Amino acid sequence: MPKRSSELCRLWPAIAMLCCLVLPSIYYISFYYRLSFLNFEPSVRLNLQKEVVNDRKDGIAETENLQQPTNKVAEEEALKEDFDSNRKKILQWQPTKTDEEVQIEEYLTNSTESGKASSNTTLFCDTTHDRYNACLLTGDIRILSNSSKILFFSSSSSSTTNTTWKIKPYPRKWEAPLMERIKELSISSYISHPETSTPLCTINHSTPGVIFSSGGFSGNFFHDLSDILIPLYVTSHHFHGEVKFLVSDFNSKFISKYQSMLTRLSRYELINLDNDSNVHCFNEVQVGKRWSLCLALILGLFITNLYTNTIGNSGTVNNKELGIDTTKPPFGSSMESFRDLLRSSFSLKKKSITKNSNKKPKLLIQLRKGSRELVNSKEVISMARRLGFKVIVSGPEETKNITSYSATVNSVDALLGVHGAGLTNMVFLPERAAMIQIIPWGDLTWACRFSYGQPAIDMGLKYFEYEIKKEESTLIEQYPSDHLVFTNPGEIHKQGWNMLWYYFLEKQKVKVDVKRLRSVLAEVLMYLK
């Protein structure tokens, strides 16, 4: 050991000198050549489109397309000329089908001298995701509240035409009938001319702004979280309260119900875009999901200096149902941290269950009325008590008061219920608690696992399921045994969501085999002990 240490001591000056030579070289190569170290997989095609705005008096823009230059010297000189002259560019990244289906569009123009705006106006748009559309704007941004217009300014010397994007800040764009009820926002470039009237700012904001819709399926607890609150958290939590929320399709019941959460995400009063006549001015505004900005900055920082002190957001989007995809940007948020926010917002005391073999675990049985009702609930309750659970029963009335019901859910060790929005209350369960989902008849296993099974696991819960047989469904009393409902449920699925809903979710009630369910609850009991 002493000999080896002495050898290291003799080598240390050489190692230090090597670092001094190598690190500056890496720094020089990375920032001088900008894009030279970005290595994409062979399946990714990178196309650069550059809009060069000349300083000619006629103000006409000349555009040239760059398809990955083959001449290395020509490429370097072209990039260097662009940086030195501070020319404006458009960046488009077009991935192949094997990538994450992300398309970033960057639009850069000079902003007008009027107002307190940054020197550049930028726009990034992602319209390729199947769940949402998203845009980011920086510069002189003006929101005309009750007209649903967002204007970003450019000087008349840099462009001659207005450009408009349409976007709805709600992340279920594949559901066309629903999206028709979501207010559409128009994002327009605004050319400032001496002879035109410029909308003057009535309120200037130094903080970012997030626009979200409280319409859509709000009022359904699953959609309240999956479509609005989780995406809003992902988009805004990193601002640590220094962000302003602007709400379209304003739903006062939704805002009131989740006020305690909203005030922890933003220190400022909400702006009701449906009932506001002000022109709100931001330095930057994002319409859509935060990770679009992150990816755009990763690429854009090596083309031009796009970094600014604040980031504005308009619209929020989720990566997955009732969850957060931690493998994709923005990083730093998770369902664990979101549930910490819930516990803080509703003053929930229990973070994790404590297993105790000498104490009866608490089982909350959540009952529905009407569709997917557990018709033999009394037998199930009696069986669970005999098995060794301390049973608590709740119905639709108990779930209406989120403050008191969240405390009830947080106090138990396990939650049992038939598939439906009520299972969303599992977000209030302590970590390591058990969630048992009863899956109705109709080839619904994948959908039920997607909606509540995987989200439960992501929340740090232990997931169990009980899938009923056709004999346990009240559909057996409504249709003959040779009906498609029993012989081939998949064919009904192919007829569309409305038919699936009608047969398997709306018309069906559940009468479980108590003996068969007992074996599942016995496994739950062993886990909790």
Short mmCIF file of C-alpha atoms in Angstrom, two decimals:
data_model
loop_
_atom_site.label_atom_id
_atom_site.label_comp_id
_atom_site.label_asym_id
_atom_site.label_seq_id
_atom_site.Cartn_x
_atom_site.Cartn_y
_atom_site.Cartn_z
CA MET A 1 0.00 0.00 0.00
CA PRO A 2 2.72 2.62 0.80
CA LYS A 3 4.44 1.84 -2.50
CA ARG A 4 1.22 2.26 -4.45
CA SER A 5 0.49 5.56 -2.68
CA SER A 6 3.92 6.92 -3.53
CA GLU A 7 3.41 5.99 -7.18
CA LEU A 8 0.10 7.90 -7.21
CA CYS A 9 1.80 10.92 -5.67
CA ARG A 10 4.40 10.93 -8.45
CA LEU A 11 1.69 10.64 -11.12
CA TRP A 12 -0.58 13.33 -9.63
CA PRO A 13 1.20 16.38 -11.22
CA ALA A 14 0.96 14.73 -14.65
CA ILE A 15 -2.75 14.01 -14.13
CA ALA A 16 -3.41 17.59 -13.03
CA MET A 17 -1.55 18.99 -16.06
CA LEU A 18 -3.52 16.68 -18.38
CA CYS A 19 -6.82 17.96 -16.92
CA CYS A 20 -5.71 21.56 -17.40
CA LEU A 21 -5.03 20.86 -21.07
CA VAL A 22 -8.09 18.68 -21.82
CA LEU A 23 -10.88 20.60 -20.03
CA PRO A 24 -10.27 23.96 -21.79
CA SER A 25 -10.13 22.11 -25.09
CA ILE A 26 -13.53 20.50 -24.42
CA TYR A 27 -14.96 23.89 -23.44
CA TYR A 28 -13.58 25.51 -26.63
CA ILE A 29 -14.91 22.77 -28.90
CA SER A 30 -18.34 22.67 -27.23
CA PHE A 31 -19.09 26.38 -27.39
CA TYR A 32 -17.23 27.41 -30.56
CA TYR A 33 -18.63 24.67 -32.74
CA ARG A 34 -21.93 24.69 -30.83
CA LEU A 35 -23.60 21.72 -32.40
CA SER A 36 -20.59 19.56 -33.19
CA PHE A 37 -20.89 17.40 -30.05
CA LEU A 38 -24.63 16.64 -30.38
CA ASN A 39 -24.63 12.97 -31.35
CA PHE A 40 -28.05 11.67 -32.39
CA GLU A 41 -28.98 8.04 -32.94
CA PRO A 42 -28.95 6.91 -36.60
CA SER A 43 -32.76 6.75 -36.50
CA VAL A 44 -32.98 10.48 -35.85
CA ARG A 45 -32.92 12.93 -38.75
CA LEU A 46 -32.07 16.49 -37.81
CA ASN A 47 -33.19 19.19 -40.19
CA LEU A 48 -32.21 22.76 -39.66
CA GLN A 49 -34.20 25.50 -41.28
CA LYS A 50 -32.70 28.94 -41.03
CA GLU A 51 -34.54 32.18 -41.57
CA VAL A 52 -32.01 34.92 -42.24
CA VAL A 53 -33.44 38.38 -41.74
CA ASN A 54 -31.31 40.78 -43.74
CA ASP A 55 -30.75 44.38 -42.78
CA ARG A 56 -32.00 45.60 -46.13
CA LYS A 57 -34.36 48.54 -46.18
CA ASP A 58 -37.16 46.60 -47.87
CA GLY A 59 -37.33 44.28 -44.85
CA ILE A 60 -37.88 41.17 -46.97
CA ALA A 61 -36.79 37.90 -45.30
CA GLU A 62 -34.69 35.41 -47.21
CA THR A 63 -35.02 31.76 -46.19
CA GLU A 64 -32.73 28.89 -46.94
CA ASN A 65 -33.05 25.24 -45.96
CA LEU A 66 -30.07 23.41 -44.52
CA GLN A 67 -30.09 19.59 -44.78
CA GLN A 68 -27.18 18.38 -42.62
CA PRO A 69 -24.21 19.95 -44.49
CA THR A 70 -21.68 17.54 -45.93
CA ASN A 71 -18.95 20.18 -46.04
CA LYS A 72 -17.61 20.57 -42.51
CA VAL A 73 -15.82 23.86 -43.19
CA ALA A 74 -18.88 25.40 -44.87
CA GLU A 75 -21.03 24.34 -41.92
CA GLU A 76 -18.70 25.89 -39.35
CA GLU A 77 -18.39 29.16 -41.23
CA ALA A 78 -22.16 29.37 -41.72
CA LEU A 79 -22.78 28.86 -38.00
CA LYS A 80 -20.07 31.34 -37.01
CA GLU A 81 -21.46 33.98 -39.37
CA ASP A 82 -24.92 33.53 -37.84
CA PHE A 83 -23.65 33.94 -34.29
CA ASP A 84 -21.51 36.95 -35.12
CA SER A 85 -24.29 38.80 -36.96
CA ASN A 86 -26.97 37.79 -34.45
CA ARG A 87 -29.22 36.64 -37.28
CA LYS A 88 -32.59 35.07 -36.53
CA LYS A 89 -33.30 31.41 -37.18
CA ILE A 90 -36.04 28.81 -37.29
CA LEU A 91 -35.26 25.41 -35.86
CA GLN A 92 -37.26 22.29 -36.69
CA TRP A 93 -36.51 18.91 -35.26
CA GLN A 94 -38.33 16.12 -37.09
CA PRO A 95 -37.86 12.74 -35.42
CA THR A 96 -38.69 9.44 -37.06
CA LYS A 97 -41.55 7.22 -35.87
CA THR A 98 -39.12 5.35 -33.63
CA ASP A 99 -38.52 8.46 -31.53
CA GLU A 100 -40.80 10.06 -28.95
CA GLU A 101 -42.94 11.83 -31.60
CA VAL A 102 -41.77 15.24 -30.48
CA GLN A 103 -41.58 18.10 -32.90
CA ILE A 104 -40.19 21.43 -31.85
CA GLU A 105 -40.78 24.49 -33.98
CA GLU A 106 -38.92 27.65 -33.07
CA TYR A 107 -39.89 30.99 -34.48
CA LEU A 108 -37.70 34.01 -33.74
CA THR A 109 -38.41 37.63 -34.63
CA ASN A 110 -37.42 41.03 -33.35
CA SER A 111 -39.88 42.43 -30.83
CA THR A 112 -41.23 45.93 -30.87
CA GLU A 113 -39.56 48.69 -28.91
CA SER A 114 -42.82 49.50 -27.12
CA GLY A 115 -43.36 48.14 -23.60
CA LYS A 116 -40.89 46.42 -21.34
CA ALA A 117 -40.04 43.51 -23.58
CA SER A 118 -36.97 41.45 -24.22
CA SER A 119 -34.98 42.02 -27.39
CA ASN A 120 -36.17 38.80 -29.04
CA THR A 121 -39.57 37.21 -29.44
CA THR A 122 -39.46 33.41 -29.66
CA LEU A 123 -42.10 30.76 -30.23
CA PHE A 124 -41.75 26.98 -29.80
CA CYS A 125 -44.70 24.74 -30.74
CA ASP A 126 -45.23 21.01 -30.31
CA THR A 127 -48.37 19.76 -32.07
CA THR A 128 -47.43 16.12 -32.62
CA HIS A 129 -48.30 14.59 -29.25
CA ASP A 130 -51.51 12.56 -29.14
CA ARG A 131 -52.60 14.14 -25.84
CA TYR A 132 -51.88 17.83 -26.23
CA ASN A 133 -50.61 20.78 -28.22
CA ALA A 134 -48.03 23.06 -26.65
CA CYS A 135 -46.27 26.34 -27.40
CA LEU A 136 -43.70 28.52 -25.63
CA LEU A 137 -43.41 32.26 -26.25
CA THR A 138 -40.78 34.66 -24.96
CA GLY A 139 -40.52 38.39 -25.55
CA ASP A 140 -43.25 41.04 -25.66
CA ILE A 141 -46.35 38.93 -24.96
CA ARG A 142 -49.79 40.47 -24.39
CA ILE A 143 -52.85 38.50 -23.32
CA LEU A 144 -56.21 40.08 -24.14
CA SER A 145 -58.23 38.27 -21.51
CA ASN A 146 -61.86 38.01 -22.54
CA SER A 147 -61.05 37.86 -26.26
CA SER A 148 -58.92 34.71 -25.80
CA LYS A 149 -56.08 36.28 -27.77
CA ILE A 150 -52.37 36.05 -27.06
CA LEU A 151 -50.25 38.48 -29.06
CA PHE A 152 -46.48 38.37 -29.49
CA PHE A 153 -44.92 41.41 -31.07
CA SER A 154 -42.47 41.76 -33.91
CA SER A 155 -41.21 44.90 -35.58
CA SER A 156 -42.38 45.80 -39.07
CA SER A 157 -38.76 45.78 -40.28
CA SER A 158 -38.34 42.07 -39.67
CA SER A 159 -41.57 40.63 -41.01
CA THR A 160 -44.42 41.65 -43.27
CA THR A 161 -47.21 39.21 -42.35
CA ASN A 162 -49.06 38.11 -39.22
CA THR A 163 -49.01 34.44 -38.19
CA THR A 164 -51.63 32.74 -35.98
CA TRP A 165 -51.65 29.47 -34.03
CA LYS A 166 -54.74 27.93 -32.42
CA ILE A 167 -54.50 25.94 -29.20
CA LYS A 168 -56.79 24.60 -26.47
CA PRO A 169 -55.10 24.30 -23.06
CA TYR A 170 -56.60 20.93 -22.08
CA PRO A 171 -54.73 17.62 -22.47
CA ARG A 172 -57.32 15.34 -24.09
CA LYS A 173 -57.14 16.49 -27.69
CA TRP A 174 -58.06 13.06 -29.07
CA GLU A 175 -61.58 13.44 -27.59
CA ALA A 176 -63.07 15.70 -30.25
CA PRO A 177 -66.58 16.13 -28.72
CA LEU A 178 -65.04 17.15 -25.40
CA MET A 179 -62.51 19.52 -26.96
CA GLU A 180 -65.31 21.36 -28.75
CA ARG A 181 -66.33 22.62 -25.30
CA ILE A 182 -62.83 23.90 -24.47
CA LYS A 183 -62.22 27.55 -25.26
CA GLU A 184 -59.71 28.03 -28.06
CA LEU A 185 -56.82 30.46 -27.60
CA SER A 186 -55.30 32.19 -30.59
CA ILE A 187 -51.58 32.97 -30.53
CA SER A 188 -50.80 35.64 -33.10
CA SER A 189 -47.70 37.48 -34.20
CA TYR A 190 -48.50 41.18 -34.19
CA ILE A 191 -46.76 43.54 -36.61
CA SER A 192 -46.34 46.97 -35.09
CA HIS A 193 -46.80 49.76 -37.66
CA PRO A 194 -46.92 53.51 -37.03
CA GLU A 195 -50.42 53.65 -38.50
CA THR A 196 -51.84 50.75 -36.42
CA SER A 197 -53.10 50.87 -32.84
CA THR A 198 -51.10 48.71 -30.43
CA PRO A 199 -52.98 47.12 -27.47
CA LEU A 200 -51.56 48.82 -24.41
CA CYS A 201 -50.65 46.89 -21.27
CA THR A 202 -53.01 47.50 -18.36
CA ILE A 203 -51.16 45.09 -16.05
CA ASN A 204 -47.47 44.21 -16.35
CA HIS A 205 -46.28 40.95 -14.80
CA SER A 206 -42.72 40.16 -13.79
CA THR A 207 -43.52 36.54 -12.94
CA PRO A 208 -44.32 33.66 -15.33
CA GLY A 209 -47.93 32.93 -16.21
CA VAL A 210 -49.61 29.54 -16.62
CA ILE A 211 -52.88 29.33 -18.50
CA PHE A 212 -55.03 26.27 -17.89
CA SER A 213 -58.64 25.32 -18.53
CA SER A 214 -60.82 24.26 -15.62
CA GLY A 215 -63.50 23.01 -18.02
CA GLY A 216 -63.60 19.64 -19.76
CA PHE A 217 -64.38 16.77 -17.40
CA SER A 218 -63.80 18.84 -14.25
CA GLY A 219 -66.13 17.71 -11.49
CA ASN A 220 -65.08 14.10 -11.99
CA PHE A 221 -62.36 13.46 -9.41
CA PHE A 222 -60.28 11.29 -11.73
CA HIS A 223 -60.22 13.97 -14.42
CA ASP A 224 -59.73 16.78 -11.88
CA LEU A 225 -56.41 15.18 -11.02
CA SER A 226 -55.33 13.51 -14.27
CA ASP A 227 -56.30 16.34 -16.65
CA ILE A 228 -55.78 19.46 -14.55
CA LEU A 229 -54.07 19.24 -11.16
CA ILE A 230 -51.25 16.79 -11.90
CA PRO A 231 -50.29 18.57 -15.17
CA LEU A 232 -50.52 21.93 -13.38
CA TYR A 233 -48.20 20.64 -10.67
CA VAL A 234 -45.68 19.30 -13.19
CA THR A 235 -45.73 22.61 -15.07
CA SER A 236 -45.49 24.98 -12.13
CA HIS A 237 -43.97 23.36 -9.03
CA HIS A 238 -40.41 24.40 -9.92
CA PHE A 239 -41.42 28.07 -9.72
CA HIS A 240 -41.89 27.67 -5.94
CA GLY A 241 -45.01 29.85 -5.95
CA GLU A 242 -43.58 32.62 -8.13
CA VAL A 243 -46.03 32.02 -10.97
CA LYS A 244 -49.44 33.39 -11.93
CA PHE A 245 -52.33 31.21 -13.03
CA LEU A 246 -54.68 32.39 -15.75
CA VAL A 247 -57.82 30.26 -16.00
CA SER A 248 -60.03 29.78 -19.04
CA ASP A 249 -63.40 27.96 -18.94
CA PHE A 250 -63.48 29.20 -15.36
CA ASN A 251 -65.23 26.73 -13.04
CA SER A 252 -65.76 28.37 -9.65
CA LYS A 253 -66.64 25.04 -7.96
CA PHE A 254 -63.38 23.50 -9.14
CA ILE A 255 -61.35 26.50 -8.00
CA SER A 256 -63.04 26.55 -4.60
CA LYS A 257 -62.64 22.80 -4.06
CA TYR A 258 -58.90 22.84 -4.74
CA GLN A 259 -58.07 26.30 -3.41
CA SER A 260 -55.69 24.92 -0.79
CA MET A 261 -53.63 23.19 -3.50
CA LEU A 262 -53.67 26.13 -5.90
CA THR A 263 -52.42 28.54 -3.24
CA ARG A 264 -49.44 26.28 -2.57
CA LEU A 265 -48.51 26.30 -6.25
CA SER A 266 -48.99 30.05 -6.73
CA ARG A 267 -48.70 32.91 -4.27
CA TYR A 268 -50.85 35.14 -6.46
CA GLU A 269 -54.56 35.57 -7.03
CA LEU A 270 -56.00 33.64 -9.97
CA ILE A 271 -56.88 35.57 -13.13
CA ASN A 272 -60.25 34.63 -14.61
CA LEU A 273 -59.77 34.98 -18.35
CA ASP A 274 -63.52 34.65 -18.95
CA ASN A 275 -64.35 37.69 -16.86
CA ASP A 276 -61.43 40.06 -17.21
CA SER A 277 -61.01 43.03 -19.54
CA ASN A 278 -57.31 43.72 -18.89
CA VAL A 279 -54.38 43.38 -21.24
CA HIS A 280 -51.91 41.26 -19.26
CA CYS A 281 -48.31 41.62 -20.36
CA PHE A 282 -45.65 38.99 -19.75
CA ASN A 283 -42.06 38.72 -20.86
CA GLU A 284 -42.63 35.06 -21.66
CA VAL A 285 -45.60 32.73 -21.98
CA GLN A 286 -45.73 28.99 -22.56
CA VAL A 287 -48.79 27.32 -24.02
CA GLY A 288 -48.55 23.65 -23.15
CA LYS A 289 -46.20 21.24 -21.51
CA ARG A 290 -42.98 22.25 -19.79
CA TRP A 291 -40.82 19.50 -21.30
CA SER A 292 -41.23 21.02 -24.77
CA LEU A 293 -39.31 24.02 -23.50
CA CYS A 294 -36.63 21.85 -21.93
CA LEU A 295 -35.96 19.97 -25.14
CA ALA A 296 -36.08 23.14 -27.20
CA LEU A 297 -33.52 24.77 -24.92
CA ILE A 298 -31.21 21.75 -25.10
CA LEU A 299 -31.05 22.22 -28.86
CA GLY A 300 -31.57 25.96 -29.03
CA LEU A 301 -28.90 27.02 -26.56
CA PHE A 302 -26.25 25.95 -29.04
CA ILE A 303 -27.79 28.02 -31.83
CA THR A 304 -28.61 31.25 -30.06
CA ASN A 305 -28.80 32.53 -26.53
CA LEU A 306 -32.42 31.81 -25.60
CA TYR A 307 -32.01 31.68 -21.86
CA THR A 308 -33.98 34.27 -19.88
CA ASN A 309 -34.74 34.77 -16.21
CA THR A 310 -38.44 33.89 -16.24
CA ILE A 311 -40.58 31.41 -18.09
CA GLY A 312 -44.29 31.89 -18.74
CA ASN A 313 -46.67 29.01 -19.34
CA SER A 314 -50.09 28.83 -20.88
CA GLY A 315 -51.75 25.47 -20.68
CA THR A 316 -50.76 22.27 -18.90
CA VAL A 317 -50.46 18.69 -20.05
CA ASN A 318 -49.87 15.28 -18.49
CA ASN A 319 -47.66 12.47 -19.79
CA LYS A 320 -49.89 9.64 -18.57
CA GLU A 321 -53.21 8.96 -16.90
CA LEU A 322 -53.24 9.78 -13.20
CA GLY A 323 -49.47 9.84 -13.07
CA ILE A 324 -46.18 11.47 -13.97
CA ASP A 325 -43.68 9.98 -16.37
CA THR A 326 -40.40 10.52 -14.51
CA THR A 327 -38.34 9.25 -17.47
CA LYS A 328 -39.14 12.36 -19.49
CA PRO A 329 -38.56 16.07 -18.84
CA PRO A 330 -39.37 18.07 -16.88
CA PHE A 331 -37.45 16.16 -14.24
CA GLY A 332 -37.83 16.77 -10.52
CA SER A 333 -41.53 15.94 -10.18
CA SER A 334 -43.05 12.59 -9.26
CA MET A 335 -46.25 11.17 -7.86
CA GLU A 336 -44.48 10.89 -4.53
CA SER A 337 -43.86 14.65 -4.43
CA PHE A 338 -47.36 15.34 -5.78
CA ARG A 339 -48.84 13.27 -2.95
CA ASP A 340 -46.70 15.25 -0.51
CA LEU A 341 -48.45 18.34 -1.88
CA LEU A 342 -51.83 16.70 -1.31
CA ARG A 343 -50.96 15.79 2.27
CA SER A 344 -49.83 19.33 2.94
CA SER A 345 -52.88 20.88 1.26
CA PHE A 346 -55.42 18.79 3.19
CA SER A 347 -53.44 18.46 6.46
CA LEU A 348 -53.12 14.68 6.22
CA LYS A 349 -50.99 13.22 8.98
CA LYS A 350 -50.17 9.70 7.83
CA LYS A 351 -47.35 9.38 5.27
CA SER A 352 -46.86 5.61 5.45
CA ILE A 353 -48.59 2.63 7.04
CA THR A 354 -47.06 0.80 9.97
CA LYS A 355 -47.48 -2.96 9.86
CA ASN A 356 -48.54 -4.48 13.17
CA SER A 357 -49.38 -8.17 13.49
CA ASN A 358 -51.27 -7.52 16.76
CA LYS A 359 -53.60 -4.89 15.29
CA LYS A 360 -56.48 -5.26 12.85
CA PRO A 361 -55.72 -3.43 9.59
CA LYS A 362 -58.32 -0.88 8.50
CA LEU A 363 -60.11 -1.65 5.23
CA LEU A 364 -62.16 1.08 3.55
CA ILE A 365 -64.86 -0.38 1.27
CA GLN A 366 -66.00 2.26 -1.17
CA LEU A 367 -69.51 1.67 -2.52
CA ARG A 368 -71.12 2.96 -5.71
CA LYS A 369 -74.79 3.52 -6.48
CA GLY A 370 -76.25 2.75 -9.88
CA SER A 371 -73.71 1.64 -12.48
CA ARG A 372 -71.12 -0.89 -11.26
CA GLU A 373 -72.81 -1.08 -7.89
CA LEU A 374 -71.69 -3.86 -5.58
CA VAL A 375 -75.12 -5.43 -5.05
CA ASN A 376 -74.02 -7.94 -2.38
CA SER A 377 -71.98 -5.40 -0.41
CA LYS A 378 -73.37 -6.57 2.95
CA GLU A 379 -71.99 -10.06 2.38
CA VAL A 380 -68.60 -8.63 1.40
CA ILE A 381 -68.47 -6.40 4.47
CA SER A 382 -69.37 -9.28 6.77
CA MET A 383 -66.77 -11.57 5.18
CA ALA A 384 -64.01 -8.94 5.50
CA ARG A 385 -64.75 -8.44 9.19
CA ARG A 386 -64.70 -12.18 9.89
CA LEU A 387 -61.40 -12.41 8.01
CA GLY A 388 -59.75 -9.94 10.40
CA PHE A 389 -60.21 -6.43 8.99
CA LYS A 390 -61.59 -3.41 10.78
CA VAL A 391 -64.03 -2.33 8.06
CA ILE A 392 -65.07 1.24 7.27
CA VAL A 393 -67.78 1.76 4.65
CA SER A 394 -68.30 4.88 2.53
CA GLY A 395 -70.81 5.81 -0.16
CA PRO A 396 -71.15 8.65 -2.69
CA GLU A 397 -72.34 11.11 -0.03
CA GLU A 398 -69.22 10.70 2.09
CA THR A 399 -66.90 11.39 -0.84
CA LYS A 400 -68.40 14.79 -1.64
CA ASN A 401 -66.47 16.63 1.10
CA ILE A 402 -62.88 16.25 -0.04
CA THR A 403 -61.42 17.63 3.20
CA SER A 404 -63.10 15.13 5.52
CA TYR A 405 -62.98 12.20 3.12
CA SER A 406 -59.29 12.62 2.36
CA ALA A 407 -58.65 12.32 6.10
CA THR A 408 -60.73 9.12 6.20
CA VAL A 409 -58.80 7.55 3.33
CA ASN A 410 -55.50 8.64 4.83
CA SER A 411 -56.35 6.84 8.09
CA VAL A 412 -56.79 3.34 6.59
CA ASP A 413 -54.44 0.60 5.45
CA ALA A 414 -56.39 -0.62 2.41
CA LEU A 415 -59.03 0.58 -0.06
CA LEU A 416 -61.47 -1.70 -1.91
CA GLY A 417 -63.85 -0.66 -4.68
CA VAL A 418 -65.30 -1.43 -8.09
CA HIS A 419 -63.59 0.26 -11.04
CA GLY A 420 -64.61 3.92 -11.30
CA ALA A 421 -63.61 7.49 -10.52
CA GLY A 422 -63.99 6.90 -6.78
CA LEU A 423 -60.81 4.82 -6.79
CA THR A 424 -58.93 8.05 -7.50
CA ASN A 425 -59.18 8.64 -3.74
CA MET A 426 -56.25 6.23 -3.45
CA VAL A 427 -54.07 9.34 -3.83
CA PHE A 428 -54.82 10.02 -0.16
CA LEU A 429 -53.72 6.57 1.03
CA PRO A 430 -50.50 6.35 3.03
CA GLU A 431 -47.49 4.89 1.28
CA ARG A 432 -47.33 1.06 1.21
CA ALA A 433 -51.10 0.84 1.74
CA ALA A 434 -53.08 -1.68 -0.35
CA MET A 435 -55.51 -0.84 -3.16
CA ILE A 436 -57.91 -3.55 -4.37
CA GLN A 437 -59.74 -2.94 -7.66
CA ILE A 438 -62.76 -5.03 -8.65
CA ILE A 439 -62.71 -5.27 -12.46
CA PRO A 440 -66.14 -5.55 -14.12
CA TRP A 441 -66.98 -8.02 -16.89
CA GLY A 442 -66.21 -7.03 -20.47
CA ASP A 443 -62.55 -7.56 -21.30
CA LEU A 444 -61.65 -4.45 -19.27
CA THR A 445 -58.50 -5.70 -17.54
CA TRP A 446 -56.02 -3.62 -19.53
CA ALA A 447 -58.10 -0.42 -19.25
CA CYS A 448 -58.57 -0.88 -15.49
CA ARG A 449 -54.89 -1.53 -14.91
CA PHE A 450 -53.97 1.47 -17.05
CA SER A 451 -56.33 3.81 -15.19
CA TYR A 452 -55.74 2.67 -11.60
CA GLY A 453 -53.43 -0.35 -11.39
CA GLN A 454 -50.21 1.15 -12.68
CA PRO A 455 -50.92 4.57 -11.10
CA ALA A 456 -51.34 2.82 -7.72
CA ILE A 457 -47.94 1.19 -8.09
CA ASP A 458 -46.39 4.52 -9.12
CA MET A 459 -47.82 6.05 -5.93
CA GLY A 460 -45.98 3.53 -3.78
CA LEU A 461 -49.08 1.43 -3.07
CA LYS A 462 -49.50 -2.34 -3.19
CA TYR A 463 -51.94 -3.17 -5.96
CA PHE A 464 -54.39 -6.10 -5.92
CA GLU A 465 -57.22 -6.85 -8.31
CA TYR A 466 -60.27 -9.08 -8.53
CA GLU A 467 -61.66 -9.69 -12.01
CA ILE A 468 -65.25 -10.89 -12.03
CA LYS A 469 -66.60 -13.71 -14.17
CA LYS A 470 -69.70 -13.32 -16.33
CA GLU A 471 -71.75 -15.14 -13.66
CA GLU A 472 -70.89 -12.34 -11.25
CA SER A 473 -72.26 -9.63 -13.55
CA THR A 474 -75.89 -8.51 -13.65
CA LEU A 475 -75.52 -8.51 -17.45
CA ILE A 476 -76.31 -12.23 -17.22
CA GLU A 477 -79.84 -11.23 -16.26
CA GLN A 478 -80.20 -8.87 -19.25
CA TYR A 479 -78.71 -10.77 -22.21
CA PRO A 480 -78.73 -14.38 -23.41
CA SER A 481 -75.57 -16.39 -22.92
CA ASP A 482 -74.80 -16.37 -26.67
CA HIS A 483 -74.82 -12.56 -26.88
CA LEU A 484 -71.63 -10.74 -27.93
CA VAL A 485 -71.50 -9.26 -24.43
CA PHE A 486 -70.39 -12.71 -23.25
CA THR A 487 -69.02 -14.48 -26.32
CA ASN A 488 -66.84 -11.70 -27.72
CA PRO A 489 -66.65 -8.45 -25.71
CA GLY A 490 -63.82 -7.28 -27.96
CA GLU A 491 -66.26 -6.89 -30.84
CA ILE A 492 -68.25 -4.43 -28.77
CA HIS A 493 -65.03 -2.55 -28.04
CA LYS A 494 -64.52 -2.17 -31.78
CA GLN A 495 -67.88 -0.39 -32.05
CA GLY A 496 -66.41 2.56 -30.15
CA TRP A 497 -66.23 4.07 -26.71
CA ASN A 498 -69.95 4.87 -26.47
CA MET A 499 -70.94 1.23 -26.97
CA LEU A 500 -68.27 0.01 -24.54
CA TRP A 501 -69.51 2.49 -21.96
CA TYR A 502 -73.16 1.55 -22.50
CA TYR A 503 -72.76 -2.20 -22.13
CA PHE A 504 -69.93 -2.68 -19.65
CA LEU A 505 -69.81 0.47 -17.53
CA GLU A 506 -73.29 2.00 -17.52
CA LYS A 507 -75.61 -1.04 -17.54
CA GLN A 508 -73.54 -3.42 -15.42
CA LYS A 509 -73.69 -4.08 -11.70
CA VAL A 510 -71.50 -6.53 -9.79
CA LYS A 511 -72.35 -9.47 -7.54
CA VAL A 512 -69.01 -10.95 -6.54
CA ASP A 513 -68.34 -14.53 -5.54
CA VAL A 514 -67.64 -13.89 -1.85
CA LYS A 515 -65.55 -17.04 -1.41
CA ARG A 516 -63.37 -16.17 -4.38
CA LEU A 517 -62.95 -12.55 -3.22
CA ARG A 518 -62.03 -13.83 0.24
CA SER A 519 -58.86 -15.42 -1.12
CA VAL A 520 -57.75 -12.03 -2.51
CA LEU A 521 -58.49 -10.25 0.77
CA ALA A 522 -56.57 -12.97 2.61
CA GLU A 523 -53.50 -12.06 0.52
CA VAL A 524 -54.04 -8.40 1.39
CA LEU A 525 -54.26 -9.25 5.08
CA MET A 526 -51.01 -11.24 4.95
CA TYR A 527 -49.30 -8.29 3.22
CA LEU A 528 -50.50 -5.83 5.85
CA LYS A 529 -49.51 -8.04 8.78
#
